[in-house]
Every structure is written in C-alpha cells, then in structure tokens.
mmCIF file of C-alpha atoms in Angstrom:
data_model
loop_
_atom_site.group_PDB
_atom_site.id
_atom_site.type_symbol
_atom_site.label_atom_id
_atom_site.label_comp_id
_atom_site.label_asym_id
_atom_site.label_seq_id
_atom_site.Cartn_x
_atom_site.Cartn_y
_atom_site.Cartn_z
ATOM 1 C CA UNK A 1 2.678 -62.788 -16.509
ATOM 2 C CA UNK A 2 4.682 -63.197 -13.549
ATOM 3 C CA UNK A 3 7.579 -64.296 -15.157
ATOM 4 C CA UNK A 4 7.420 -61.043 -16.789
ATOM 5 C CA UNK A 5 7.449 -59.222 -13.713
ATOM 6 C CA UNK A 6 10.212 -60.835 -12.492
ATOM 7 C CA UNK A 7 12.489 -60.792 -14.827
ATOM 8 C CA UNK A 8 11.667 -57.199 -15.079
ATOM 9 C CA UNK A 9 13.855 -56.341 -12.021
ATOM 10 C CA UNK A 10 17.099 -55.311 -12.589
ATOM 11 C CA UNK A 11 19.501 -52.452 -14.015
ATOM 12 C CA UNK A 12 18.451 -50.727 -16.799
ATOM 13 C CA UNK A 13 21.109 -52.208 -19.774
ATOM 14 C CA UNK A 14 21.839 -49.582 -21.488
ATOM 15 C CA UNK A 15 22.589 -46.973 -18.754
ATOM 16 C CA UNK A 16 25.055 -50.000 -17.552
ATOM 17 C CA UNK A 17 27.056 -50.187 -20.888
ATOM 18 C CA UNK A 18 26.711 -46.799 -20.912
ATOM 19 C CA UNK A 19 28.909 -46.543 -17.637
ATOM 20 C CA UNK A 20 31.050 -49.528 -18.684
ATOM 21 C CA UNK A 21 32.238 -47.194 -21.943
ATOM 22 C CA UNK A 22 31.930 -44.061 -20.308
ATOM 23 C CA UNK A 23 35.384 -43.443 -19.007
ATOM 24 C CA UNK A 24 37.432 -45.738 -21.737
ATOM 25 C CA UNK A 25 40.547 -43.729 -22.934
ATOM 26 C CA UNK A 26 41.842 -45.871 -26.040
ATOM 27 C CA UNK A 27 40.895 -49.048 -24.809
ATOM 28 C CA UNK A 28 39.928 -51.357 -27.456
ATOM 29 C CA UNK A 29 36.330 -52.507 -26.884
ATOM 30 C CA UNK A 30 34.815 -56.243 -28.384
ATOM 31 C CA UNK A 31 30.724 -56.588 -28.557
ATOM 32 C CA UNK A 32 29.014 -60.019 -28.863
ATOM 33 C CA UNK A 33 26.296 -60.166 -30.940
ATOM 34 C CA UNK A 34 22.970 -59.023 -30.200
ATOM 35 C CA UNK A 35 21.834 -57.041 -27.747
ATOM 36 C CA UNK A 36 25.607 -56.580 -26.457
ATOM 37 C CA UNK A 37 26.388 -54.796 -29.883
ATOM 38 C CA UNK A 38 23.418 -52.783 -30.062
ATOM 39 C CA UNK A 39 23.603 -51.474 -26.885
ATOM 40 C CA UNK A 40 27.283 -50.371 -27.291
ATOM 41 C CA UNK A 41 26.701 -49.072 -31.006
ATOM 42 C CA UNK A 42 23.273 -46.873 -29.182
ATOM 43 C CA UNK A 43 25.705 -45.391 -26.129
ATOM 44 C CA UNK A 44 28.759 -45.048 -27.468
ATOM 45 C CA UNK A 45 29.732 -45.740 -30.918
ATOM 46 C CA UNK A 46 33.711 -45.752 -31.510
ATOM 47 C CA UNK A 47 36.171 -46.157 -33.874
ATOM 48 C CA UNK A 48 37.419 -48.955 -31.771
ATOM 49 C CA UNK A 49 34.316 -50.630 -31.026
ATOM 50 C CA UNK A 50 34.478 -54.152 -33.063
ATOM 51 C CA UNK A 51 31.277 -55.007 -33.308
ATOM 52 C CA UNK A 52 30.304 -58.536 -34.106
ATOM 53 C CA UNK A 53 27.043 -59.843 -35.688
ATOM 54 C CA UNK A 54 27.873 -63.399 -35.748
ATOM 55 C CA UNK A 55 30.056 -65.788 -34.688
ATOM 56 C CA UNK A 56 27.912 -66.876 -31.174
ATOM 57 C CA UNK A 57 30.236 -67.841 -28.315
ATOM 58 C CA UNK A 58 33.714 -66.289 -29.850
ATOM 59 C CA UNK A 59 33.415 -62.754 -28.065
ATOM 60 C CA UNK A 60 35.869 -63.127 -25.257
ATOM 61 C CA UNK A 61 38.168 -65.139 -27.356
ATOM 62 C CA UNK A 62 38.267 -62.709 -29.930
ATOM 63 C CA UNK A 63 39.291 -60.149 -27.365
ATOM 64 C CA UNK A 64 41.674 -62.494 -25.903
ATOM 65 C CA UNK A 65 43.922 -61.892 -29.325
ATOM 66 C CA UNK A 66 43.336 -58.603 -29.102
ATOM 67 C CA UNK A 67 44.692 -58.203 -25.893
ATOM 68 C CA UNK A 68 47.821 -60.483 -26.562
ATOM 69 C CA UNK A 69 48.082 -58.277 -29.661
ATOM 70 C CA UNK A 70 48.091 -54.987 -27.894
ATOM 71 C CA UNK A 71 49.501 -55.858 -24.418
ATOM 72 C CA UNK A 72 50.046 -51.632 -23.530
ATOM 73 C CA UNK A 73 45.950 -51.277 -24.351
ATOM 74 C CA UNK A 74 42.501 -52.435 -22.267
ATOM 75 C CA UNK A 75 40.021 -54.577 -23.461
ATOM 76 C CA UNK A 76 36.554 -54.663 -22.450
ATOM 77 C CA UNK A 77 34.539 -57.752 -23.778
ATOM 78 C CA UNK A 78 30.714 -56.778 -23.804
ATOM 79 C CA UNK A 79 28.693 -59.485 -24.425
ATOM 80 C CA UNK A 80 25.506 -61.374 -23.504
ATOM 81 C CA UNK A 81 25.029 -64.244 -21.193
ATOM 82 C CA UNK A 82 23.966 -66.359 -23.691
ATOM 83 C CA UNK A 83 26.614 -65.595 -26.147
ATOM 84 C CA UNK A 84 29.337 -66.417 -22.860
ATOM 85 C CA UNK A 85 27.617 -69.294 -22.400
ATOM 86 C CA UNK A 86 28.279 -70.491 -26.088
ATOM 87 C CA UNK A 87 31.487 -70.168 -25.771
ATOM 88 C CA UNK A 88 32.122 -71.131 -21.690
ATOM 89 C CA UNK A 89 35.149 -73.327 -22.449
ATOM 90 C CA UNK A 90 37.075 -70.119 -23.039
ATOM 91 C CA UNK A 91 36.914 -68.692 -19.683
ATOM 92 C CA UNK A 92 39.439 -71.253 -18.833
ATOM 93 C CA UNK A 93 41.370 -70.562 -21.873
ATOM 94 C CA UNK A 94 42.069 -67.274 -20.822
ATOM 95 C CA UNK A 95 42.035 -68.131 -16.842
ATOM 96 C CA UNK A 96 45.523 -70.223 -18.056
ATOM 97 C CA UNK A 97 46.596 -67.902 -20.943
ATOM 98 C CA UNK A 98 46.065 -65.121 -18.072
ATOM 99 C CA UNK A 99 45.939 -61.415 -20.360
ATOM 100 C CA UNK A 100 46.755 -58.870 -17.732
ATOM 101 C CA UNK A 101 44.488 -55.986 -19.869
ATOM 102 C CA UNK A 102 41.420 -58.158 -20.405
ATOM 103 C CA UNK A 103 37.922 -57.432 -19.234
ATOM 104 C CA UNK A 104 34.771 -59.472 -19.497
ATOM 105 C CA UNK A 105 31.795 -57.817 -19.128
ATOM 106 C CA UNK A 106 28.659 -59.733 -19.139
ATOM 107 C CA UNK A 107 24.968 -58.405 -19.462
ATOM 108 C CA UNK A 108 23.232 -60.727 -18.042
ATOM 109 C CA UNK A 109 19.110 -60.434 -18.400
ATOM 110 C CA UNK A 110 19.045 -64.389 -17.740
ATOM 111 C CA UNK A 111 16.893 -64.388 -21.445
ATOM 112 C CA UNK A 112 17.834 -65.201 -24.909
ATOM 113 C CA UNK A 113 16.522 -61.552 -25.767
ATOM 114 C CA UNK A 114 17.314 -61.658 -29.709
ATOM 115 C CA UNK A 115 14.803 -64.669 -29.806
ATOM 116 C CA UNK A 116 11.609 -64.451 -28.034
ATOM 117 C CA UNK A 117 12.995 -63.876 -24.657
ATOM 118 C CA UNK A 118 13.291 -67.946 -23.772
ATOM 119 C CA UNK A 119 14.904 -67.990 -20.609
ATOM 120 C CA UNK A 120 18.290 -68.847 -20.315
ATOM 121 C CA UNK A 121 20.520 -70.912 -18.319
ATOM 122 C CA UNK A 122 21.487 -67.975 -16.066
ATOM 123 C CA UNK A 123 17.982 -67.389 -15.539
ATOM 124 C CA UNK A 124 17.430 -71.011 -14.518
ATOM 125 C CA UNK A 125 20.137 -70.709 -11.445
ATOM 126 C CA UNK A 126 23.933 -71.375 -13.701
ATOM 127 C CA UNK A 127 26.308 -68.731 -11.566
ATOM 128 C CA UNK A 128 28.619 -67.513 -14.789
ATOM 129 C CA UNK A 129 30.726 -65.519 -12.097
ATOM 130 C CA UNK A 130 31.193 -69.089 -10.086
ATOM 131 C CA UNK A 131 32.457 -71.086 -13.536
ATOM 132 C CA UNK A 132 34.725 -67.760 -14.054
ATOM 133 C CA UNK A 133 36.131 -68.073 -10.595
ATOM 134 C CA UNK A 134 36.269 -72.466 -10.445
ATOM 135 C CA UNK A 135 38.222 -71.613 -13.825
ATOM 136 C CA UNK A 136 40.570 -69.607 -12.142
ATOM 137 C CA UNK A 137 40.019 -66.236 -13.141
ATOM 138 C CA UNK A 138 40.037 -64.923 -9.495
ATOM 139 C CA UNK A 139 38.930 -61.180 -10.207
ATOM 140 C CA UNK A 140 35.191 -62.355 -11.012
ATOM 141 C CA UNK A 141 32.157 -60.808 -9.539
ATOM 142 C CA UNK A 142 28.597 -60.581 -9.691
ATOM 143 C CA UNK A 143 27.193 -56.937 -9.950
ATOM 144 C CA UNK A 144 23.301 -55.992 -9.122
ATOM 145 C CA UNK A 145 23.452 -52.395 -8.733
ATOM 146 C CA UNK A 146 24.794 -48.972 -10.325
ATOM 147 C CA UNK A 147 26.761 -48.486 -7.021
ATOM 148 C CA UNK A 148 28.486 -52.079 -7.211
ATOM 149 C CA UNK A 149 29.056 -51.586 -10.800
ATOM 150 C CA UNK A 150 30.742 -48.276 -10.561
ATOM 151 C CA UNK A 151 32.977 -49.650 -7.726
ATOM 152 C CA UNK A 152 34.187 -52.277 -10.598
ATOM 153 C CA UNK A 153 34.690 -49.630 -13.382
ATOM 154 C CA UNK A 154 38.568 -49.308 -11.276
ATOM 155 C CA UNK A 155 38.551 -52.819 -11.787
ATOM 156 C CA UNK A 156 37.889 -52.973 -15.251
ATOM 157 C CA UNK A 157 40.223 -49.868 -15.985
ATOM 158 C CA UNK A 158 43.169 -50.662 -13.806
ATOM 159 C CA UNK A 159 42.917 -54.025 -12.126
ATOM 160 C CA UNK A 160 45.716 -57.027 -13.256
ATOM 161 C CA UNK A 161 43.807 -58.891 -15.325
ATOM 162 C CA UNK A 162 41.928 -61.002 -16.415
ATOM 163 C CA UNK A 163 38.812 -59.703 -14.966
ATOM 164 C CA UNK A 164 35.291 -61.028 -15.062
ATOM 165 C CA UNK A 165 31.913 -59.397 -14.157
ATOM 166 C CA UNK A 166 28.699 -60.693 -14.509
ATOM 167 C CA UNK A 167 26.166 -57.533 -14.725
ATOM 168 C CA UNK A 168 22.602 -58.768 -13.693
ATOM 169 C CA UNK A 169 20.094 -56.410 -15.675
ATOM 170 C CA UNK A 170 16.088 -56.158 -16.601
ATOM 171 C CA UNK A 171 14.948 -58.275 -18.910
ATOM 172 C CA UNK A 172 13.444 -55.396 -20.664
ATOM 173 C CA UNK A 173 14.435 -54.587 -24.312
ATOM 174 C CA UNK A 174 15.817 -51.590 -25.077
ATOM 175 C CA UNK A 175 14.922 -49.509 -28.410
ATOM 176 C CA UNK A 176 16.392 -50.899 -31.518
ATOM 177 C CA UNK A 177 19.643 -49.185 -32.361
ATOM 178 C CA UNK A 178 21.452 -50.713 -34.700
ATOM 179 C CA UNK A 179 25.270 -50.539 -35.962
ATOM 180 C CA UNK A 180 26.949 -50.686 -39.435
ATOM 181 C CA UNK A 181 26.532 -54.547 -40.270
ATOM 182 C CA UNK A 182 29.473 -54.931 -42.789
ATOM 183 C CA UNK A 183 32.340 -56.937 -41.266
ATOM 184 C CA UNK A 184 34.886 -55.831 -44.015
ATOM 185 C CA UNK A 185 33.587 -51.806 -43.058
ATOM 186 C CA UNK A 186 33.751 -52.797 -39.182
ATOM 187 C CA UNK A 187 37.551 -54.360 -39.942
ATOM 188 C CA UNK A 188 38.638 -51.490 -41.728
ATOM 189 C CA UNK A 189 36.900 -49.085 -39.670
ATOM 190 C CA UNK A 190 38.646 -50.316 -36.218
ATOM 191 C CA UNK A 191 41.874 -51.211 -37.699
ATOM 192 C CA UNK A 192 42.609 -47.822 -39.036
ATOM 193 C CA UNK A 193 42.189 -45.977 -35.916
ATOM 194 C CA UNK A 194 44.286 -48.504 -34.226
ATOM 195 C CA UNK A 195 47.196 -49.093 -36.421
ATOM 196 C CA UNK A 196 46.831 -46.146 -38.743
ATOM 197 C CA UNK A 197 48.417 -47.055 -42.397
ATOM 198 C CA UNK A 198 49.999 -50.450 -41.226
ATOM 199 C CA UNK A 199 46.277 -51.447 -41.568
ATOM 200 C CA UNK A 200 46.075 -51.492 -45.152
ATOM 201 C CA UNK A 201 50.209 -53.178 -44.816
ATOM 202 C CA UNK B 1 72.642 -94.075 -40.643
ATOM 203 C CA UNK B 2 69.315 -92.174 -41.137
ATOM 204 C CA UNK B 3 68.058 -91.920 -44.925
ATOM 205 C CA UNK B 4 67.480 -88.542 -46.643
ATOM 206 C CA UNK B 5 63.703 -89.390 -46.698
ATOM 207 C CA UNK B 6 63.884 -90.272 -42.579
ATOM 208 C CA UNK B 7 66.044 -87.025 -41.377
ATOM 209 C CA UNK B 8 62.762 -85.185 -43.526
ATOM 210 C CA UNK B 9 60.157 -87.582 -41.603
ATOM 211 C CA UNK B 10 61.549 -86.021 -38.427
ATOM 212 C CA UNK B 11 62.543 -82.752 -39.342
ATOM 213 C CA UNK B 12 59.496 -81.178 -40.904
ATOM 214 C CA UNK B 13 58.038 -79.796 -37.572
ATOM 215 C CA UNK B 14 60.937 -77.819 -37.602
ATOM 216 C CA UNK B 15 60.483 -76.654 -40.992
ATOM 217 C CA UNK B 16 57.586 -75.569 -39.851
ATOM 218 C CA UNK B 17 58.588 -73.393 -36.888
ATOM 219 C CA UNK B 18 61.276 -71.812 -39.286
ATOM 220 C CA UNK B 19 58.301 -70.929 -41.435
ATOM 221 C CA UNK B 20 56.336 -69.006 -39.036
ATOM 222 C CA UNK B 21 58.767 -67.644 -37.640
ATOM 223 C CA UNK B 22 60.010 -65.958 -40.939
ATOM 224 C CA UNK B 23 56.129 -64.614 -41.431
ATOM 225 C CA UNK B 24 55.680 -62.885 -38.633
ATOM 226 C CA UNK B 25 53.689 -65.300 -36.609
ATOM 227 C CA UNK B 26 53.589 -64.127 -32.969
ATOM 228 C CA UNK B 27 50.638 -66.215 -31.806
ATOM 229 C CA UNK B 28 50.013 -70.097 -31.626
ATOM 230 C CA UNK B 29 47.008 -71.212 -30.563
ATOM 231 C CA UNK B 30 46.552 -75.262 -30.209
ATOM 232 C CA UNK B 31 44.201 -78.062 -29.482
ATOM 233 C CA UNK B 32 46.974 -80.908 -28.732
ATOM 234 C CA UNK B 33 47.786 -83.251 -31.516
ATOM 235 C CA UNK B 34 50.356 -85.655 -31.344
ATOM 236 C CA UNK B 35 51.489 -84.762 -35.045
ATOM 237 C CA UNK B 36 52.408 -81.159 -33.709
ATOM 238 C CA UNK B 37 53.734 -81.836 -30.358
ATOM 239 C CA UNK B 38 56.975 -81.204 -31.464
ATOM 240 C CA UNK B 39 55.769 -77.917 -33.138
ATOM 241 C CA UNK B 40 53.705 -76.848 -30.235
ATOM 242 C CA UNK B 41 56.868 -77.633 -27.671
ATOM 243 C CA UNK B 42 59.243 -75.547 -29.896
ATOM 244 C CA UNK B 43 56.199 -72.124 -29.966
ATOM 245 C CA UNK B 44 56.602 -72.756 -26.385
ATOM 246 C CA UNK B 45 59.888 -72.172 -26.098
ATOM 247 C CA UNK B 46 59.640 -69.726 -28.547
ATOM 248 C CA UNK B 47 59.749 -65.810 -26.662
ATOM 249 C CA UNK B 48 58.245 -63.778 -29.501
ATOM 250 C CA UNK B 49 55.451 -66.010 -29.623
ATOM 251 C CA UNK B 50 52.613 -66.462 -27.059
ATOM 252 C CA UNK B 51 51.079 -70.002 -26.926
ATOM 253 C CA UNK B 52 47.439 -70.955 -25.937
ATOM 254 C CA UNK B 53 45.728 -73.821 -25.372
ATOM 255 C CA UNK B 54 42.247 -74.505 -26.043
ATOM 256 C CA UNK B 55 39.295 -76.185 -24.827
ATOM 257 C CA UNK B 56 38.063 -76.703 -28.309
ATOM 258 C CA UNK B 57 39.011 -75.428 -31.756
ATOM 259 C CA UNK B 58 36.487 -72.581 -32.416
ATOM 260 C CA UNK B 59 37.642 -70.928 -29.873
ATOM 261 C CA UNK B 60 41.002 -70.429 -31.592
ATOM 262 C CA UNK B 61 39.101 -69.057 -34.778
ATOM 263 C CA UNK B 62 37.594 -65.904 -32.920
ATOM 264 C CA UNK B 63 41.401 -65.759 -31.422
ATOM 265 C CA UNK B 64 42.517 -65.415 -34.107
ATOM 266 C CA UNK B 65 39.905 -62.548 -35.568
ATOM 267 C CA UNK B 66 41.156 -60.946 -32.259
ATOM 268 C CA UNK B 67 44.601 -61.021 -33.124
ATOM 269 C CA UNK B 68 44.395 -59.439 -36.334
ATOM 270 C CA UNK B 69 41.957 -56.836 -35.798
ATOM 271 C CA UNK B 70 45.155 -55.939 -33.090
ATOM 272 C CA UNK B 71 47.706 -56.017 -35.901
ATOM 273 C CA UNK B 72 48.885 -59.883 -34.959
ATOM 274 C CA UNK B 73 49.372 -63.065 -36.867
ATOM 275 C CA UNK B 74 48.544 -65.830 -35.579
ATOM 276 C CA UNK B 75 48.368 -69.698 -36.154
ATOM 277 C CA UNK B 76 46.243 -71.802 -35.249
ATOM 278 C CA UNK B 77 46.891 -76.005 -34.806
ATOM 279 C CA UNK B 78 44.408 -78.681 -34.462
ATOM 280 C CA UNK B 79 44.117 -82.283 -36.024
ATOM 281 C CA UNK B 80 41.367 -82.692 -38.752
ATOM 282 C CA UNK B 81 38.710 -83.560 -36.144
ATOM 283 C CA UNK B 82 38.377 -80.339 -34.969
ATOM 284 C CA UNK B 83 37.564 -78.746 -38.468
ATOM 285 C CA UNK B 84 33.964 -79.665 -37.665
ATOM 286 C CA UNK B 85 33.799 -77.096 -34.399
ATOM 287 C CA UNK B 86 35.016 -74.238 -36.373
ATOM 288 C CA UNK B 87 32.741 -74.072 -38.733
ATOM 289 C CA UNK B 88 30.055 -71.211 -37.520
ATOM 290 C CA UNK B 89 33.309 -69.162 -36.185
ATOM 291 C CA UNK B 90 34.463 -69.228 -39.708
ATOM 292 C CA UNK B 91 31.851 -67.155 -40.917
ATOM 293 C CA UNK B 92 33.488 -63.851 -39.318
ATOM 294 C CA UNK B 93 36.710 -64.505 -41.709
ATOM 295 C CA UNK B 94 34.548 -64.524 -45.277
ATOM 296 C CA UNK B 95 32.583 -61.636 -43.974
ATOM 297 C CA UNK B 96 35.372 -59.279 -42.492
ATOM 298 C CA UNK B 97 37.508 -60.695 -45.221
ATOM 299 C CA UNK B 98 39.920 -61.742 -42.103
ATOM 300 C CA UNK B 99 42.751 -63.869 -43.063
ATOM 301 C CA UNK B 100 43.357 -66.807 -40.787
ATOM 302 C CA UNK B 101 46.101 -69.498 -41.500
ATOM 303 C CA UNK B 102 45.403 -73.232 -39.988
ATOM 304 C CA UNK B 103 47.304 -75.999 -39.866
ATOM 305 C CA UNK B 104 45.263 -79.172 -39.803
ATOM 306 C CA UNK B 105 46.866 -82.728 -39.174
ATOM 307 C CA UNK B 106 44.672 -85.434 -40.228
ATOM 308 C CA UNK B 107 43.015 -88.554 -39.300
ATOM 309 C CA UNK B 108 40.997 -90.871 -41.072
ATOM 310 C CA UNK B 109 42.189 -90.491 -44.434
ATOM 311 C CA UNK B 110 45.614 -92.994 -44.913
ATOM 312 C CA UNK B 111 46.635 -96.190 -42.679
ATOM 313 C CA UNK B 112 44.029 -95.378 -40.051
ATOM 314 C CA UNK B 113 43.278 -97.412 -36.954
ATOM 315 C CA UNK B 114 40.354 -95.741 -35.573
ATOM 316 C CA UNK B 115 37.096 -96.140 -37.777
ATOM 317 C CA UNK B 116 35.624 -92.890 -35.346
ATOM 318 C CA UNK B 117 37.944 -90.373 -37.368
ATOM 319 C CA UNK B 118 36.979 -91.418 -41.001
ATOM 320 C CA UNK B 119 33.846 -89.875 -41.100
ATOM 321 C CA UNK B 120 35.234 -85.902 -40.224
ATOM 322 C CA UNK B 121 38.712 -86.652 -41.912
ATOM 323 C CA UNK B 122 36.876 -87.393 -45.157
ATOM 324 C CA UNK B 123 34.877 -84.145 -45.239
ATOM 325 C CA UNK B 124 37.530 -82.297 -43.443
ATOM 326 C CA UNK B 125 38.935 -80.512 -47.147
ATOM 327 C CA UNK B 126 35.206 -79.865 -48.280
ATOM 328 C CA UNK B 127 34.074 -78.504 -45.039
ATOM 329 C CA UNK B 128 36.524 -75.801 -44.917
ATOM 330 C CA UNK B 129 35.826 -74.814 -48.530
ATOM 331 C CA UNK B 130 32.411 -74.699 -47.793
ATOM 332 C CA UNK B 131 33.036 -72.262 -45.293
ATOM 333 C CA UNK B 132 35.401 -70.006 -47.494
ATOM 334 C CA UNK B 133 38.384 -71.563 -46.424
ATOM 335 C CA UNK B 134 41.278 -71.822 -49.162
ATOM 336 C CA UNK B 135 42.508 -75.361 -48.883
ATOM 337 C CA UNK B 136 46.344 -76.679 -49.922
ATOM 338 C CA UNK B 137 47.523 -79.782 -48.516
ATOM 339 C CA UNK B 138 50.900 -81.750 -48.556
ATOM 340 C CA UNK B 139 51.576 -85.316 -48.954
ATOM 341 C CA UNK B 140 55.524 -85.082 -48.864
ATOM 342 C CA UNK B 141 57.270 -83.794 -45.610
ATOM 343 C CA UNK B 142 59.596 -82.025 -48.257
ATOM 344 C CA UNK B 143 56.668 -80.031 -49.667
ATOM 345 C CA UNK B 144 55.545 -78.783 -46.130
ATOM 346 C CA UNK B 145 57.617 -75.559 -46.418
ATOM 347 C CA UNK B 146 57.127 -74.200 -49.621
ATOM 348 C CA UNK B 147 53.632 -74.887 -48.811
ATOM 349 C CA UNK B 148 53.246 -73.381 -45.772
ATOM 350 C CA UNK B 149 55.184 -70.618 -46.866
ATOM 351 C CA UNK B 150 52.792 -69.712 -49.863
ATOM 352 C CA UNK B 151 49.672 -70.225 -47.609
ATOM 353 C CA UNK B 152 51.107 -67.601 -44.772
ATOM 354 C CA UNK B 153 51.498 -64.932 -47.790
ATOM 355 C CA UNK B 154 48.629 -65.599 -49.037
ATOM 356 C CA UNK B 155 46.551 -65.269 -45.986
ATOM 357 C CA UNK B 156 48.072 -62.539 -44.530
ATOM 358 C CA UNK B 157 49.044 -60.533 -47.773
ATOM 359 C CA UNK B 158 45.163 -61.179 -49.239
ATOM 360 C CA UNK B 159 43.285 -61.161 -46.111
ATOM 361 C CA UNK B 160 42.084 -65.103 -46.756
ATOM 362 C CA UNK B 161 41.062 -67.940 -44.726
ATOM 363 C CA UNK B 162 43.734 -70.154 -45.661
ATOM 364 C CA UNK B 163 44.180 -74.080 -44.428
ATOM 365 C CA UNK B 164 47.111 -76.544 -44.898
ATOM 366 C CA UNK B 165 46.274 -79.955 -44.525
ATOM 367 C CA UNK B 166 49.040 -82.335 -43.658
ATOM 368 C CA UNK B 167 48.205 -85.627 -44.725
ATOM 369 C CA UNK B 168 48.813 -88.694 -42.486
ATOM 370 C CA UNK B 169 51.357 -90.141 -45.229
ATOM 371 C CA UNK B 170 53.423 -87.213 -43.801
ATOM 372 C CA UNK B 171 52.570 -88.064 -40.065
ATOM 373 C CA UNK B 172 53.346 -92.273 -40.461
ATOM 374 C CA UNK B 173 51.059 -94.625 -38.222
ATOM 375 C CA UNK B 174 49.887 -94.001 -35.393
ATOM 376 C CA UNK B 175 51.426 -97.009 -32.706
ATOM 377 C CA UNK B 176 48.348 -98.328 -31.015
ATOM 378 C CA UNK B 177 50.407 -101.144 -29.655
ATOM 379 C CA UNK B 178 52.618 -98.778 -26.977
#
C-alpha cells in the first residue's frame, strides 16, 4: 500500500528515545501512554521513569507538576502525537505557567499506532511544533533527522525552558516491550528514588 | 453593622487560604470561577505557592499526579461544571492510589438561574464517586474549614482522591441583573 510506504519514512523510534534518555543525569523523565512508554521502558528503564498507561492527553501536564515540584531537576515529557494532541490545550498552560526545566518531546509517526495505525491529525498536515510556538512556547522545533535531533539534546538538557520538539519518525512498530503496569508499583517505585523515605511521609 | 452570619459569607475564602496554607499546599491550579476569585487572587499573591491557569479542568488532574509524584501538594479549583472533563484523568489517582484534593463550587443545584448547569451540577457528587473520588461537601460557610481541613489530611495522609463540594447556599445568587 502506498500509504504504507510512506509513512514508512522516517527515524527509527526507538534509536530516537534511545538518544533522548541517553545522556539524562537525574532528570526526572514522564512517558505517555503507548508506544511513548514502551519505547522508554525497552531503551532505558529507570527508577525515575513514570510511566503512564492511561490517562490520554495528561502527559505534559503531569510533568508540568513535576517540574514546579522539583524546580533544581529536568524533565523530559515523552509522549505520542496523539496523546499531545488529547491534551493540546496544555501547551498553552505551560507556555503561560513557563517551567524553566521542562521538556516536551514528541514522537510523532503521524498514526494512532496502539490502534490499527489510523492516521492521525499530524499525519493529515496539523504542525504540533506551530500550535507550540502560536502558544508561546518559543523554543519549539520540528526534528527529521538523528543529526537535528542530537543538535536539540543541548536543548533539552540545558536550554531555559519550556522546550518543545516534535520528533517526526517511521510509522513502523517497534517490538513489544512492555513495562511494569501497576500504577501504585510505578508511584512507589519513582518516588523512592526521588525523595528517599519522605516518600512513604 | 455586618451580622456574624455576613462577616462568615465573606470571609470563608479566606478560611480557605489559611487552610492550605497550614497543609502544605504549594500548588494551585484553577479554571476561573467567580466563587473562588477571591481565593485564586490571594494563591496569587501567595510566594510559596505557584498558580496555574488552565484551559480546561483535566488538565489540572494530571498536574496534580505530577506534583505529587515530585513530593508537592497541590489544589486544584474549578466550579462543578468542570467535574465532567476530569473524569478519564481520574483514573491515574484510584490506580496509583494518588491523592488529589479538589475544591468544586457548584452550579445548578440551589437558587439557580441558568437551566444549562443543572444537568452536570446534579451528577456532579455521583460522578466523582464513580470515579473513586471521596466526596464531603459543606452547606454552611462556617463548616468550610473544618471540612477542608479533614479532606487535605485525608488525601494527603491516605493517598485518596478527595473532593469538597461547596454548595451554592454557601456562594449566594449569582446577580444576572449587573
């Protein structure tokens, strides 16, 4: 199909998350649900990975309190193009509530992957980097190769935030890896390493 | 001279502020109502909290997950309208047994004007519980702080969804004719 073949093009997903997680240091790393998580979980599971498995749309919000929360660490929102699309509104939430450690990753395969591979609104011409940008989040960018997306990694690491990429990979599904699924395991799991006892406070 | 039961009528949103402040609360996150514009211009002013508006109210519930996981608390304001967006978001609190506290103003239930709110203020209590929420609400503006206070410990001390309803007997009437 030539759909197929098209949509084929692209970075390979998983060696771009696995670049985006490479280098992180204690950052504190948020994965929407899906593909985002899976792919995070298969290159580079982490204490400090909070993995989500529902909750469509709330990705970058939920890292948005984490990032007021921990002001001294980076977070990295992972998350698919569908998923930011759920929740859209929120890039001008935090375009006004302006986190300087925030990052917003998006893998964007222009598909809803986790259900048939429908194409989505990305796929269908909607610039997510523009809607970033007209809602004021003025680091945003649109990333369609390894060398452009290793030029951002400074960004994502050390730039003023909020920052906002918008990673355009092949519509290709990658082998099923899957993470533990059990939010109350996941909470404990990531507060623990973060806040040590004051977790169980 | 103000009565006892007007200086209350006017005084409650401070009551409130006092409240959170005293728990900890260090983030406020708000979909404008007119009951807690007095509220939401005190958090503003407020250093050790940070403030943030939303476009809609789910977007405060995965805030608020966020907040936590970092070792916050947060609270998060909207009027009873808005309890029908959260609803999917909510799911992340029952199954990370998050706590989340929520302080709902509603519509639709006493001395309305608009027929649009009855239909979400009516369900408003039984959509939350549906959803795992634990739901207290206060009909007296002198009940508002004990209340509250007992919902923020019990949210943040259990690791609950936790909601306080304020009922409009608390708010008075909305003036359509300004």
């Amino acid at each position: 199909m030539a759909a197929k073949k098209t949509s084929a093009k692209g970075m390979d997903r998983r060696a771009v998350v696995a670049a985006l997680v490479k280098d992180r240091g204690d950052a504190l790393v948020v994965t929407g649900l899906g593909s985002s998580t899976y792919d995070t979980f298969a290159v580079g599971d982490h204490d400090l990975n909070f993995y989500l498995w529902g909750g469509m749309g709330g990705a970058a919000m939920a890292g948005l309190g984490l990032a007021l929360a921990q002001p001294k660490r980076r977070v990295l929102v992972i998350t698919g193009d569908g998923e930011m699309l759920m929740g859209i509104g929120s890039l001008a939430t935090i375009a006004v509530a302006a986190p300087k450690n925030l990052a917003i990753a998006v893998i964007d395969n222009g598909h809803y992957g986790e259900t048939g591979m429908q194409r989505a609104h990305t796929g269908l011409g909607v610039d997510i980097t523009g809607m970033a940008k007209a809602a004021g989040i003025k680091s945003s960018t649109t990333l369609r190769s390894m060398n452009a997306l290793k030029a951002w990694l400074k960004t994502w690491h050390h730039k003023s935030g909020p920052v906002f990429a918008d990673i355009k990979v092949a519509a290709v599904p990658a082998p099923m890896r899957l993470p533990m699924r059990d939010g109350t395991a996941i909470k404990h799991r990531f507060r623990t390493a973060l806040l040590g006892n004051a977790a169980f406070d | 001279m103000q009565t006892d039961q007007q200086t209350r009528a006017t005084v409650w949103p401070d009551d409130i502020f006092e409240v959170l402040k005293e728990n900890g609360v260090t983030q406020v996150a708000y979909v404008p109502d007119a009951g807690h514009s007095k509220l939401i211009n005190r958090c503003h002013a407020e250093k050790t909290m940070k403030t943030v508006v939303l476009t809609t109210e789910e977007e405060g519930v995965a805030m608020m997950a966020g907040s936590f996981m970092g070792g916050a608390k947060g609270v998060l304001l909207m009027q009873s309208s808005g309890v029908g967006n959260c609803i999917n978001m909510l799911s992340m609190f029952q199954e990370c047994r998050l706590p989340i506290l929520m302080l709902v103003t509603m519509r639709g239930v006493w001395g309305e004007f608009n027929p649009w709110q009855v239909p979400m203020g009516g369900s408003t209590a039984k959509a939350l519980e549906n959803a795992g929420v634990i739901v207290h609400s206060v009909e007296h503006a002198e009940e508002i702080k004990e209340t509250l206070h007992a919902c923020a410990r019990l949210a943040f001390n259990t690791h609950r969804p936790v909601a306080v309803l304020i009922q409009q007997r608390v708010i008075g009437f909305k003036n359509w004719s300004k």
